[in-house]
Short mmCIF file of C-alpha atoms and ligand atoms in Angstrom, two decimals:
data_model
loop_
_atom_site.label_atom_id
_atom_site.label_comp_id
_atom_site.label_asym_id
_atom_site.label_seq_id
_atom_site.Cartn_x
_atom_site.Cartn_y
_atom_site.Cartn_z
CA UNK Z 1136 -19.02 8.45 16.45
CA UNK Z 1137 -15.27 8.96 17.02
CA UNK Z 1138 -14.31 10.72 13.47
CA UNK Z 1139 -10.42 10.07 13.39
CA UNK Z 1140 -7.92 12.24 11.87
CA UNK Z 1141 -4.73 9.89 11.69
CA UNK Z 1142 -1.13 11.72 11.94
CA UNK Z 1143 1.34 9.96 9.39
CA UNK Z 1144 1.03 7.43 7.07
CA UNK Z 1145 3.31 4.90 8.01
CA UNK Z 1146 2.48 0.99 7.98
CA UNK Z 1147 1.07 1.18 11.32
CA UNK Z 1148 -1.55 3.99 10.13
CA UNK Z 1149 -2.11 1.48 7.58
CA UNK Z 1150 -3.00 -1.03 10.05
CA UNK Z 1151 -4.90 1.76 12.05
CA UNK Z 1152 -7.38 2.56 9.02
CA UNK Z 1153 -8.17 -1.70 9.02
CA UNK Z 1154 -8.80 -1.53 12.20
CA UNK Z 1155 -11.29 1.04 12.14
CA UNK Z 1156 -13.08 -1.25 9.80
CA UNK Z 1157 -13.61 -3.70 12.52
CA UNK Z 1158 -14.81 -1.19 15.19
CA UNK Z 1159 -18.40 0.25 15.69
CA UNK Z 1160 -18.73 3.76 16.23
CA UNK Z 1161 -15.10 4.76 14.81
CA UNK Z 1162 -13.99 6.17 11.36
CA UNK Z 1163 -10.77 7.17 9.62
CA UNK Z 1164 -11.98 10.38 8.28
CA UNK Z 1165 -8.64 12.71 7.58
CA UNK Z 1166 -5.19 11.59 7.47
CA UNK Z 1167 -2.11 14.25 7.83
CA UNK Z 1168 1.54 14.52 6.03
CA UNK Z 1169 4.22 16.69 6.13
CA UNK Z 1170 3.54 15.81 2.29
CA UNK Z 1171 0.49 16.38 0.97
CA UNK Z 1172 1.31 14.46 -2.04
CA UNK Z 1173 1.83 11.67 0.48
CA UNK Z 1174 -1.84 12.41 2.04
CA UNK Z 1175 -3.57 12.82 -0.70
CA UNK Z 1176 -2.25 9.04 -2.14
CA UNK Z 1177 -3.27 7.50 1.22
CA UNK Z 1178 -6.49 8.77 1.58
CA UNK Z 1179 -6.98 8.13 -2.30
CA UNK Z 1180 -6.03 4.57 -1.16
CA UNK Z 1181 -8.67 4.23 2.05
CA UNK Z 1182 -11.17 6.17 0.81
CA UNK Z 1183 -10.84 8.75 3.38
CA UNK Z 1184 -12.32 12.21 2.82
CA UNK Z 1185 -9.85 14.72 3.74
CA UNK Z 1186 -6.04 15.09 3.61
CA UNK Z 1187 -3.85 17.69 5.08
CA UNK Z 1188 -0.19 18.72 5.22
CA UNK Z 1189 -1.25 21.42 7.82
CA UNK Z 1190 -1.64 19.99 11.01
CA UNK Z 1191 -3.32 23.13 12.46
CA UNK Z 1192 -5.70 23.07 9.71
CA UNK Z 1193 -6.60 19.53 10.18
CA UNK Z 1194 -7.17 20.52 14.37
CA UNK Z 1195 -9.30 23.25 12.80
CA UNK Z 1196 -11.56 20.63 10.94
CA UNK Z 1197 -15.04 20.42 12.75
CA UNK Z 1198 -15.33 17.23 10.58
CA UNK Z 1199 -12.82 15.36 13.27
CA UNK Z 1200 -13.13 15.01 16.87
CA UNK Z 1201 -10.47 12.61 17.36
CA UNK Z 1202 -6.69 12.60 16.14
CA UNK Z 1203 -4.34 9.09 16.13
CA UNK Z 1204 -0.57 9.71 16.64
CA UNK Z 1205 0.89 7.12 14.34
CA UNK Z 1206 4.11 9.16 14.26
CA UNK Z 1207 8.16 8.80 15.52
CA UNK Z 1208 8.51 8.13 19.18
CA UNK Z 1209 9.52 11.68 20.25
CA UNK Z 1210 6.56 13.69 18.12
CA UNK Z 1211 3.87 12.43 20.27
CA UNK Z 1212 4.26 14.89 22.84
CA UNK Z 1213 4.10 18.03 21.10
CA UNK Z 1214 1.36 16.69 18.74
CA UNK Z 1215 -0.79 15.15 21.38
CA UNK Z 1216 -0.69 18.51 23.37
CA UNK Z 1217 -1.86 20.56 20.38
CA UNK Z 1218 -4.82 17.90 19.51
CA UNK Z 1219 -6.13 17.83 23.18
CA UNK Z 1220 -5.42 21.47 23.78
CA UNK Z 1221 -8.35 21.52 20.66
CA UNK Z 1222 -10.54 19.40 22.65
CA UNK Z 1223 -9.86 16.49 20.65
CA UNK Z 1224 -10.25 12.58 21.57
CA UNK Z 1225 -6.64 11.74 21.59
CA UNK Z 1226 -5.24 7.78 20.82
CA UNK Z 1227 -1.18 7.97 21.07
CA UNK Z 1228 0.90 4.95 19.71
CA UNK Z 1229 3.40 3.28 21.48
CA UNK Z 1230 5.35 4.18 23.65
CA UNK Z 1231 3.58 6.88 25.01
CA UNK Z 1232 5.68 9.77 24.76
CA UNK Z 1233 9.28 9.94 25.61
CA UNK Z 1234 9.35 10.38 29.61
CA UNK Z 1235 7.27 10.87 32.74
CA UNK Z 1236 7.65 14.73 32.31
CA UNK Z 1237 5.93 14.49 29.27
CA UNK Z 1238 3.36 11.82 30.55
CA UNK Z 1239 2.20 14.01 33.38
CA UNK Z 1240 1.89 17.30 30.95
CA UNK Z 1241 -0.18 15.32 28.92
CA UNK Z 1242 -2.47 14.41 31.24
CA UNK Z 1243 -3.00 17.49 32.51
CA UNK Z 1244 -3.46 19.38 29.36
CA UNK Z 1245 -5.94 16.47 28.33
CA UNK Z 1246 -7.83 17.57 31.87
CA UNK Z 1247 -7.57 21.15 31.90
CA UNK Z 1248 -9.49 20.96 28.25
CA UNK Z 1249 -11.97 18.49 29.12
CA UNK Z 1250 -11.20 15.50 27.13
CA UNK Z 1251 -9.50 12.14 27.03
CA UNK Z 1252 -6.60 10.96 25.97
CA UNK Z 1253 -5.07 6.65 25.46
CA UNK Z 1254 -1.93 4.87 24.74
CA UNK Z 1255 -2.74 2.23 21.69
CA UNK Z 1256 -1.69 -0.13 24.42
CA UNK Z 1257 -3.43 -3.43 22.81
CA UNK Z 1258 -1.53 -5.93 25.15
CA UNK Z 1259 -4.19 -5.41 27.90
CA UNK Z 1260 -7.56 -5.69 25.68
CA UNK Z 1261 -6.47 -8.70 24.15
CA UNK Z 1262 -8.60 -11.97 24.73
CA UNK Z 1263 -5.54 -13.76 25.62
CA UNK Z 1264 -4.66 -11.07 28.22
CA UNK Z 1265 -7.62 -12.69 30.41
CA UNK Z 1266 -6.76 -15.86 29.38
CA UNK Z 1267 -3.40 -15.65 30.94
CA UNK Z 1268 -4.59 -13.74 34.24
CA UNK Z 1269 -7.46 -15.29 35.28
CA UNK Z 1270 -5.00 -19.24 34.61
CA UNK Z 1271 -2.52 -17.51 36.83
CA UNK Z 1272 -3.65 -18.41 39.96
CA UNK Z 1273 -3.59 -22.27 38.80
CA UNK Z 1274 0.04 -22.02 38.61
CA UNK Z 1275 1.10 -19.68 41.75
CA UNK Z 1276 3.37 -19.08 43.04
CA UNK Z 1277 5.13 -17.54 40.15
CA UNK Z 1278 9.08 -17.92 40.17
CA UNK Z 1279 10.23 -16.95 36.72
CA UNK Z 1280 9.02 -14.85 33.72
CA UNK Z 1281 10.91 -14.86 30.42
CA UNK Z 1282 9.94 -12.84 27.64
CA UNK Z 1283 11.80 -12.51 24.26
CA UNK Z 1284 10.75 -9.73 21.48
CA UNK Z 1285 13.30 -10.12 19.01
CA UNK Z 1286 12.84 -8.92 15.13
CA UNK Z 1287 15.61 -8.34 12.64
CA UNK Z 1288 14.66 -4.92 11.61
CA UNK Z 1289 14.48 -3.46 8.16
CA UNK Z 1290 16.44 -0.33 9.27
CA UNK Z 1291 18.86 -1.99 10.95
CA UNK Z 1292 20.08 -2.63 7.20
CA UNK Z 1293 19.77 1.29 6.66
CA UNK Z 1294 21.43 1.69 9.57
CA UNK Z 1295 24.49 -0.22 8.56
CA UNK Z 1296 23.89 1.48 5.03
CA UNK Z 1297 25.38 4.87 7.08
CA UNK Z 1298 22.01 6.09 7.51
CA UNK Z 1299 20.12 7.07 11.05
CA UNK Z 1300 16.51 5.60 10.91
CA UNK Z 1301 14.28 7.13 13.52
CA UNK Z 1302 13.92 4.12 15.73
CA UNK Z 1303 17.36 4.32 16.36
CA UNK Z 1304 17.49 7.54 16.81
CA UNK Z 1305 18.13 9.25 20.39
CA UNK Z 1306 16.67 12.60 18.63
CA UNK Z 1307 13.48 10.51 17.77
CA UNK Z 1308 13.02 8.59 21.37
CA UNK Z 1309 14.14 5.04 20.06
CA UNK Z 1310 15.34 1.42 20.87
CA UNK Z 1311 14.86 -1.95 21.43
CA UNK Z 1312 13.19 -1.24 24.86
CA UNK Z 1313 11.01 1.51 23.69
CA UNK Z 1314 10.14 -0.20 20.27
CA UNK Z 1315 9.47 -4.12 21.10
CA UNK Z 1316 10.19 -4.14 25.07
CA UNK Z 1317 7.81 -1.43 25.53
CA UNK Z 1318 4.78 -4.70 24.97
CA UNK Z 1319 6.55 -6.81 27.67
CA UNK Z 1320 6.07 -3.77 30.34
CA UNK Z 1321 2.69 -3.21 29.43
CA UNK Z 1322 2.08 -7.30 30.15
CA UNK Z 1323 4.25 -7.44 33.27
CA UNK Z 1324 2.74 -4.37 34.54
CA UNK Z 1325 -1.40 -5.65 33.67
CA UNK Z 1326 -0.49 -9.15 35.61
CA UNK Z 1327 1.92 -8.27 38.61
CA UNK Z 1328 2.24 -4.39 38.80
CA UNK Z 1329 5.16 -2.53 39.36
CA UNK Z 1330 8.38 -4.70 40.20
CA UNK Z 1331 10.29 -3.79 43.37
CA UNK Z 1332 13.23 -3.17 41.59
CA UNK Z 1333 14.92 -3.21 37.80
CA UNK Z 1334 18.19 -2.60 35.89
CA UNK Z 1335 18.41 -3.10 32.40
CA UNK Z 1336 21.53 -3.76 30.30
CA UNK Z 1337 21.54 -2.88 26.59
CA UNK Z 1338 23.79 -3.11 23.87
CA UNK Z 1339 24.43 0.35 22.76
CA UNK Z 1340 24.75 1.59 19.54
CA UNK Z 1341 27.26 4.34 18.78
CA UNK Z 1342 24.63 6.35 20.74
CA UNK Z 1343 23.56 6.05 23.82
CA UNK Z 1344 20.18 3.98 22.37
CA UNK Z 1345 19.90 0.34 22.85
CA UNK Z 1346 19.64 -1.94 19.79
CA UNK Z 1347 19.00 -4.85 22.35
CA UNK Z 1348 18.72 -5.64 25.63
CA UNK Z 1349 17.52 -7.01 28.56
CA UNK Z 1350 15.54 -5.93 31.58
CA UNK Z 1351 15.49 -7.55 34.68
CA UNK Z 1352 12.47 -6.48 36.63
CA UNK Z 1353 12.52 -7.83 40.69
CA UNK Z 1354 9.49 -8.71 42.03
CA UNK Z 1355 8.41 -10.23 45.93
CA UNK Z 1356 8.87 -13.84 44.85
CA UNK Z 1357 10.37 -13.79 41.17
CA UNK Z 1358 12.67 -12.30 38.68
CA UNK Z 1359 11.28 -11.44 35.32
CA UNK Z 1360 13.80 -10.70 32.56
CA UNK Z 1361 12.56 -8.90 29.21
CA UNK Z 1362 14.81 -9.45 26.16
CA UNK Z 1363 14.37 -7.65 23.01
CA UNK Z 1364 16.64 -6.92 20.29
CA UNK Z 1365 16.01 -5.63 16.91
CA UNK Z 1366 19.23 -6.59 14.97
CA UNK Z 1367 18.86 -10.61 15.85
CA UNK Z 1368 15.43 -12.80 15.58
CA UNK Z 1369 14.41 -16.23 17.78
CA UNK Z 1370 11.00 -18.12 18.31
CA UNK Z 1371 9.56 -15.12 20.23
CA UNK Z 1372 7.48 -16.44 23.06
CA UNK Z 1373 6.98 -15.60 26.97
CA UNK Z 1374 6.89 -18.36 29.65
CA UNK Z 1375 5.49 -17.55 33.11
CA UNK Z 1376 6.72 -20.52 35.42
CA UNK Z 1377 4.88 -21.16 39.22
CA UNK Z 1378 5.68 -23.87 41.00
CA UNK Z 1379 2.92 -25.81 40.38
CA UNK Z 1380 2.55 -25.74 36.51
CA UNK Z 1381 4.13 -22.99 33.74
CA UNK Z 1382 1.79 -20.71 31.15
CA UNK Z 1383 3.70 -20.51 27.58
CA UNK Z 1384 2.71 -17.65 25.22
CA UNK Z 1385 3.57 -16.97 21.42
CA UNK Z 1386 4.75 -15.11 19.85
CA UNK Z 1387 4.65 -11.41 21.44
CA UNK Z 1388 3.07 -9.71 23.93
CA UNK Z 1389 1.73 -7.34 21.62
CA UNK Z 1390 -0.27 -10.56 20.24
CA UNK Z 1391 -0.77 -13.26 22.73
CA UNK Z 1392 -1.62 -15.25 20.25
CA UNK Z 1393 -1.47 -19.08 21.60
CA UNK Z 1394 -1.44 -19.73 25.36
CA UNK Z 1395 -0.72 -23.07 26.79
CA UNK Z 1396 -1.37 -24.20 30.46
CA UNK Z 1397 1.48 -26.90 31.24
CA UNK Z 1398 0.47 -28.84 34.85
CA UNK Z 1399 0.18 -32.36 34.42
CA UNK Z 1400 -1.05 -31.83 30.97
CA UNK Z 1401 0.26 -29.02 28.37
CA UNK Z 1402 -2.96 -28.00 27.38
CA UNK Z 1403 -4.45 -25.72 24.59
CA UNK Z 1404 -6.43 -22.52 26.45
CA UNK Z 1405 -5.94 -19.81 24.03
CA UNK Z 1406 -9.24 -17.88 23.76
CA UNK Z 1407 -10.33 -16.95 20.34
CA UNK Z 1408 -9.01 -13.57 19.05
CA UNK Z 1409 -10.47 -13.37 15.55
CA UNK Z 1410 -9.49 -9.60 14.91
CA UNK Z 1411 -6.20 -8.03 14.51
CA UNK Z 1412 -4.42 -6.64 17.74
CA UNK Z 1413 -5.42 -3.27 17.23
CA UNK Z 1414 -9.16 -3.78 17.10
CA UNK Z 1415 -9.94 -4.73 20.91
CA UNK Z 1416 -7.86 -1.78 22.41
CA UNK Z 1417 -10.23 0.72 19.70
CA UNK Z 1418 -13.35 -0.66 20.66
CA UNK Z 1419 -12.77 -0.31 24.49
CA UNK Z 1420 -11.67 3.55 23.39
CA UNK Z 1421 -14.59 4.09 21.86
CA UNK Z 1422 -17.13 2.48 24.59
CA UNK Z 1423 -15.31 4.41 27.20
CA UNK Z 1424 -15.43 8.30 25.22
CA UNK Z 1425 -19.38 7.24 24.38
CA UNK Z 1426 -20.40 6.14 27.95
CA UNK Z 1427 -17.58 9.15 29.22
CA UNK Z 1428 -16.41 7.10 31.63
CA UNK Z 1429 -13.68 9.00 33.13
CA UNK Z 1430 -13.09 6.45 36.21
CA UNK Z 1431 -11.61 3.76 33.53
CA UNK Z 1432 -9.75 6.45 31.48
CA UNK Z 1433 -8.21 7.31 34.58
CA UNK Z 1434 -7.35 3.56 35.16
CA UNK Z 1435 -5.91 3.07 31.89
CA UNK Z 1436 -3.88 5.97 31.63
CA UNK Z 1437 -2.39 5.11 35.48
CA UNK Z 1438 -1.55 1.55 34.02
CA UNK Z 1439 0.26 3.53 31.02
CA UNK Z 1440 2.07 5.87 33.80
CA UNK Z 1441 3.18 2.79 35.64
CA UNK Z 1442 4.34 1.02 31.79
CA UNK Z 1443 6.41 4.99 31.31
CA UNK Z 1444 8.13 5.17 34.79
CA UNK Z 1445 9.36 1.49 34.32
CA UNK Z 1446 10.37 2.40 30.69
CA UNK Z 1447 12.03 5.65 32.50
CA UNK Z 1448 13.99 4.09 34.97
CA UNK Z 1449 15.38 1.34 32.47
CA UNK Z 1450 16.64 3.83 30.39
CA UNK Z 1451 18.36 5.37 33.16
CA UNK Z 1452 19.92 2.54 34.94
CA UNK Z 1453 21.70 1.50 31.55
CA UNK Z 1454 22.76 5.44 30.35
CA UNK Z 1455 19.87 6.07 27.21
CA UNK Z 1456 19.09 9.41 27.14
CA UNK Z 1457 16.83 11.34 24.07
CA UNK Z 1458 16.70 14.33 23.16
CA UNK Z 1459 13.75 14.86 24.75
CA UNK Z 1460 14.63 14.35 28.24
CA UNK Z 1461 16.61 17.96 28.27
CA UNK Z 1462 13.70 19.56 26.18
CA UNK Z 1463 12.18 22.87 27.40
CA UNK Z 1464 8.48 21.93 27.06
CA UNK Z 1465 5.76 23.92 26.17
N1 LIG S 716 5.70 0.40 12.22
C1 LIG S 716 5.03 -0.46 12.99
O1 LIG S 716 4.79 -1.60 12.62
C2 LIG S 716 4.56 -0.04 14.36
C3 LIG S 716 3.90 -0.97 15.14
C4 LIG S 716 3.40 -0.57 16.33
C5 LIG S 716 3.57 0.72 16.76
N2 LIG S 716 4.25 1.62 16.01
C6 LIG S 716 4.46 2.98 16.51
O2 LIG S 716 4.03 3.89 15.50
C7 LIG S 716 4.82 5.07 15.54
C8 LIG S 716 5.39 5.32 14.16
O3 LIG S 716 6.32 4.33 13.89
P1 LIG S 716 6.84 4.06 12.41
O4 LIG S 716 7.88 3.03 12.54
O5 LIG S 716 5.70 3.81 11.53
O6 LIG S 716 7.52 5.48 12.09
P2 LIG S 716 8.03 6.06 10.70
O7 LIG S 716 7.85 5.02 9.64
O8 LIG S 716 9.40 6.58 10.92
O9 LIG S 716 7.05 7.27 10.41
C9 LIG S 716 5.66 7.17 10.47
C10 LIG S 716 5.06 8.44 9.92
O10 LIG S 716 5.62 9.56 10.59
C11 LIG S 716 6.05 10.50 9.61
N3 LIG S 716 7.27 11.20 10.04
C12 LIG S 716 8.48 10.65 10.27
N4 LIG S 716 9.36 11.60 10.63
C13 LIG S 716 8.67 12.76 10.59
C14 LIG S 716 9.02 14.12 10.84
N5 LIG S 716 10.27 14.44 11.21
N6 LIG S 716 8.07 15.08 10.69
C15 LIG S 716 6.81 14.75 10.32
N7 LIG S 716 6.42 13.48 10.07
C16 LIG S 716 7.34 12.51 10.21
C17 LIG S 716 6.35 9.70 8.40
O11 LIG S 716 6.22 10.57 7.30
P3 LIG S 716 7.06 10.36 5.95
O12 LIG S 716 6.30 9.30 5.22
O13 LIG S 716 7.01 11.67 5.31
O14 LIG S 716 8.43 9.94 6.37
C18 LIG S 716 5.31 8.61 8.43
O15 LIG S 716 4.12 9.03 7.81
C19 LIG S 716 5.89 4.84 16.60
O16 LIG S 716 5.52 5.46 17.81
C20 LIG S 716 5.91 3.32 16.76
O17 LIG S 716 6.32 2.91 18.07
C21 LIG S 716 4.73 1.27 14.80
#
């Protein structure tokens, strides 16, 4: 039984603990806040046991054997380190962390103490995921991908407010590309692999981070092009077009909700996904730590590598930069 001790208590750790709910062998058991007052209320609220403003403390807790990053971009790093450093199962929401550096030191720390770590990747356990690759061949060979991610975000009103939300931040490791395009990447990369080439031109805030954008990624035979943007909204979908038929997908790729096969006939071949997005990438966690299959934790985290260098080099080829690039580590 993985016994999870969730870091922050956000709406995605929300979503997190429902999850759980839906997946054998897995329970929220602790939850951590810099607040405690904040802790205690959530775990009042899910009915889980402990609650901890001390993040050591909670490491210390023989009770957990698995911690859940559900914090800012730029924390994962230092708080995956110290949770796999204490031989802890280790699940780290997207993106990753902040940069290959960081990838790699993860990964190593997570080896050198024995244990495993995963990127809440969901895009690749999905239903629809399979759906979508094994129809692919139908439709070869593939000229054109489009996918839009676009959502009118919350903060952006705090932003214009005067204030500096976190996903904007370059302290905190955000953006456009590393909040919504990151689920685009992870789909691109699960179907076709790593793309020849990329460049990807954002619209900068006063920063260097992107509050939209779009990523070209050059492939053998077709151009993909990712857009994402998180002060403007459309019908999000993604439309993979062969020559001999095209595969539409809404909304997002971090749903895959409704896939349609258009040859002679648009037809209707979505698989059915009856749990929330979250559920399918937990369960597959938890079946590889119990059967401690290290050959497919190895695969997943090389897909996630591969998902981090193309995040990497977008960054680079239109000027982001965080904090954490230029960060003496550990
Ligand atoms: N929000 C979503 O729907 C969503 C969906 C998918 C993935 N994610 C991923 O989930 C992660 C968290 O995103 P979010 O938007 O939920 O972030 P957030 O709202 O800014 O913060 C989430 C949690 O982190 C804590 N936190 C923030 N800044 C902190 C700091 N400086 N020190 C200690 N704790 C801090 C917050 O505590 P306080 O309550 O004290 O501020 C909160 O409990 C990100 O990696 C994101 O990509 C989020």
């Amino acid at each position: 039984m993985l016994k999870v001790g969730l870091l922050g208590t956000g709406n995605i750790s929300e979503l997190f603990v429902q999850a759980t709910k839906h997946v054998d062998g897995m329970e929220a058991t602790a939850v951590f806040n810099r607040d405690q007052h904040k802790a205690n209320v959530f775990a009042d609220q899910h009915r889980i046991k402990f609650a901890y403003n001390d993040y050591n403390a909670m490491l210390n807790d023989p009770h957990i054997n698995c911690i859940y990053i559900g914090l800012p971009n730029s924390m994962h790093f230092d708080y995956a380190i110290k949770a796999l450093k204490a031989g802890k199962v280790t699940i780290v929401e997207k993106p990753f962390v902040s940069n290959l550096t960081e990838f790699d030191e993860v990964v190593k720390t997570a080896e050198e103490n024995d244990t495993m770590i995963f990127e809440m990747t969901r895009t690749m356990e999905l239903p629809n995921f399979k759906t979508i690759k094994d129809n692919l061949e139908l439709i070869l060979p593939v000229r054109l991908v489009t996918i839009n991610f676009s959502q009118y975000s919350r903060r952006y009103n705090d932003l214009l407010a005067g204030k500096m939300p976190n996903v904007f931040s370059e302290e905190f490791s955000g953006g456009a590309l590393m909040d919504l395009g990151v689920y685009g990447v992870h789909l691109m990369i699960g179907l076709f692999g790593k793309p020849r080439g990329l460049m990807y031109v954002a619209n900068h805030l006063s920063n260097s981070v992107d509050i939209s954008g779009t990523l070209i990624m050059k492939y053998k035979s077709f151009i993909a092009s990712l857009a994402q943007s998180k002060n403007s909204k459309c019908d999000n979908r993604i439309t993979i077009q062969g020559e001999r038929g095209t595969i539409y997908v809404t909304p997002t790729a971090s749903i895959l909700g409704k896939v349609e096969l258009d040859m002679a006939d648009r037809t209707d071949i979505s698989a059915i996904q009856e749990h929330e997005s979250m559920v399918y990438t937990l369960a597959k966690v938890v079946g590889v730590v119990e059967r401690n299959d290290t050959a497919m934790a190895k695969l997943m985290l090389a897909h996630s590598r591969d998902v981090m260098e193309v995040l990497e080099k977008a960054r680079k080829s239109a000027g982001i930069t965080f904090l954490a690039d230029n960060k003496k580590k550990l």
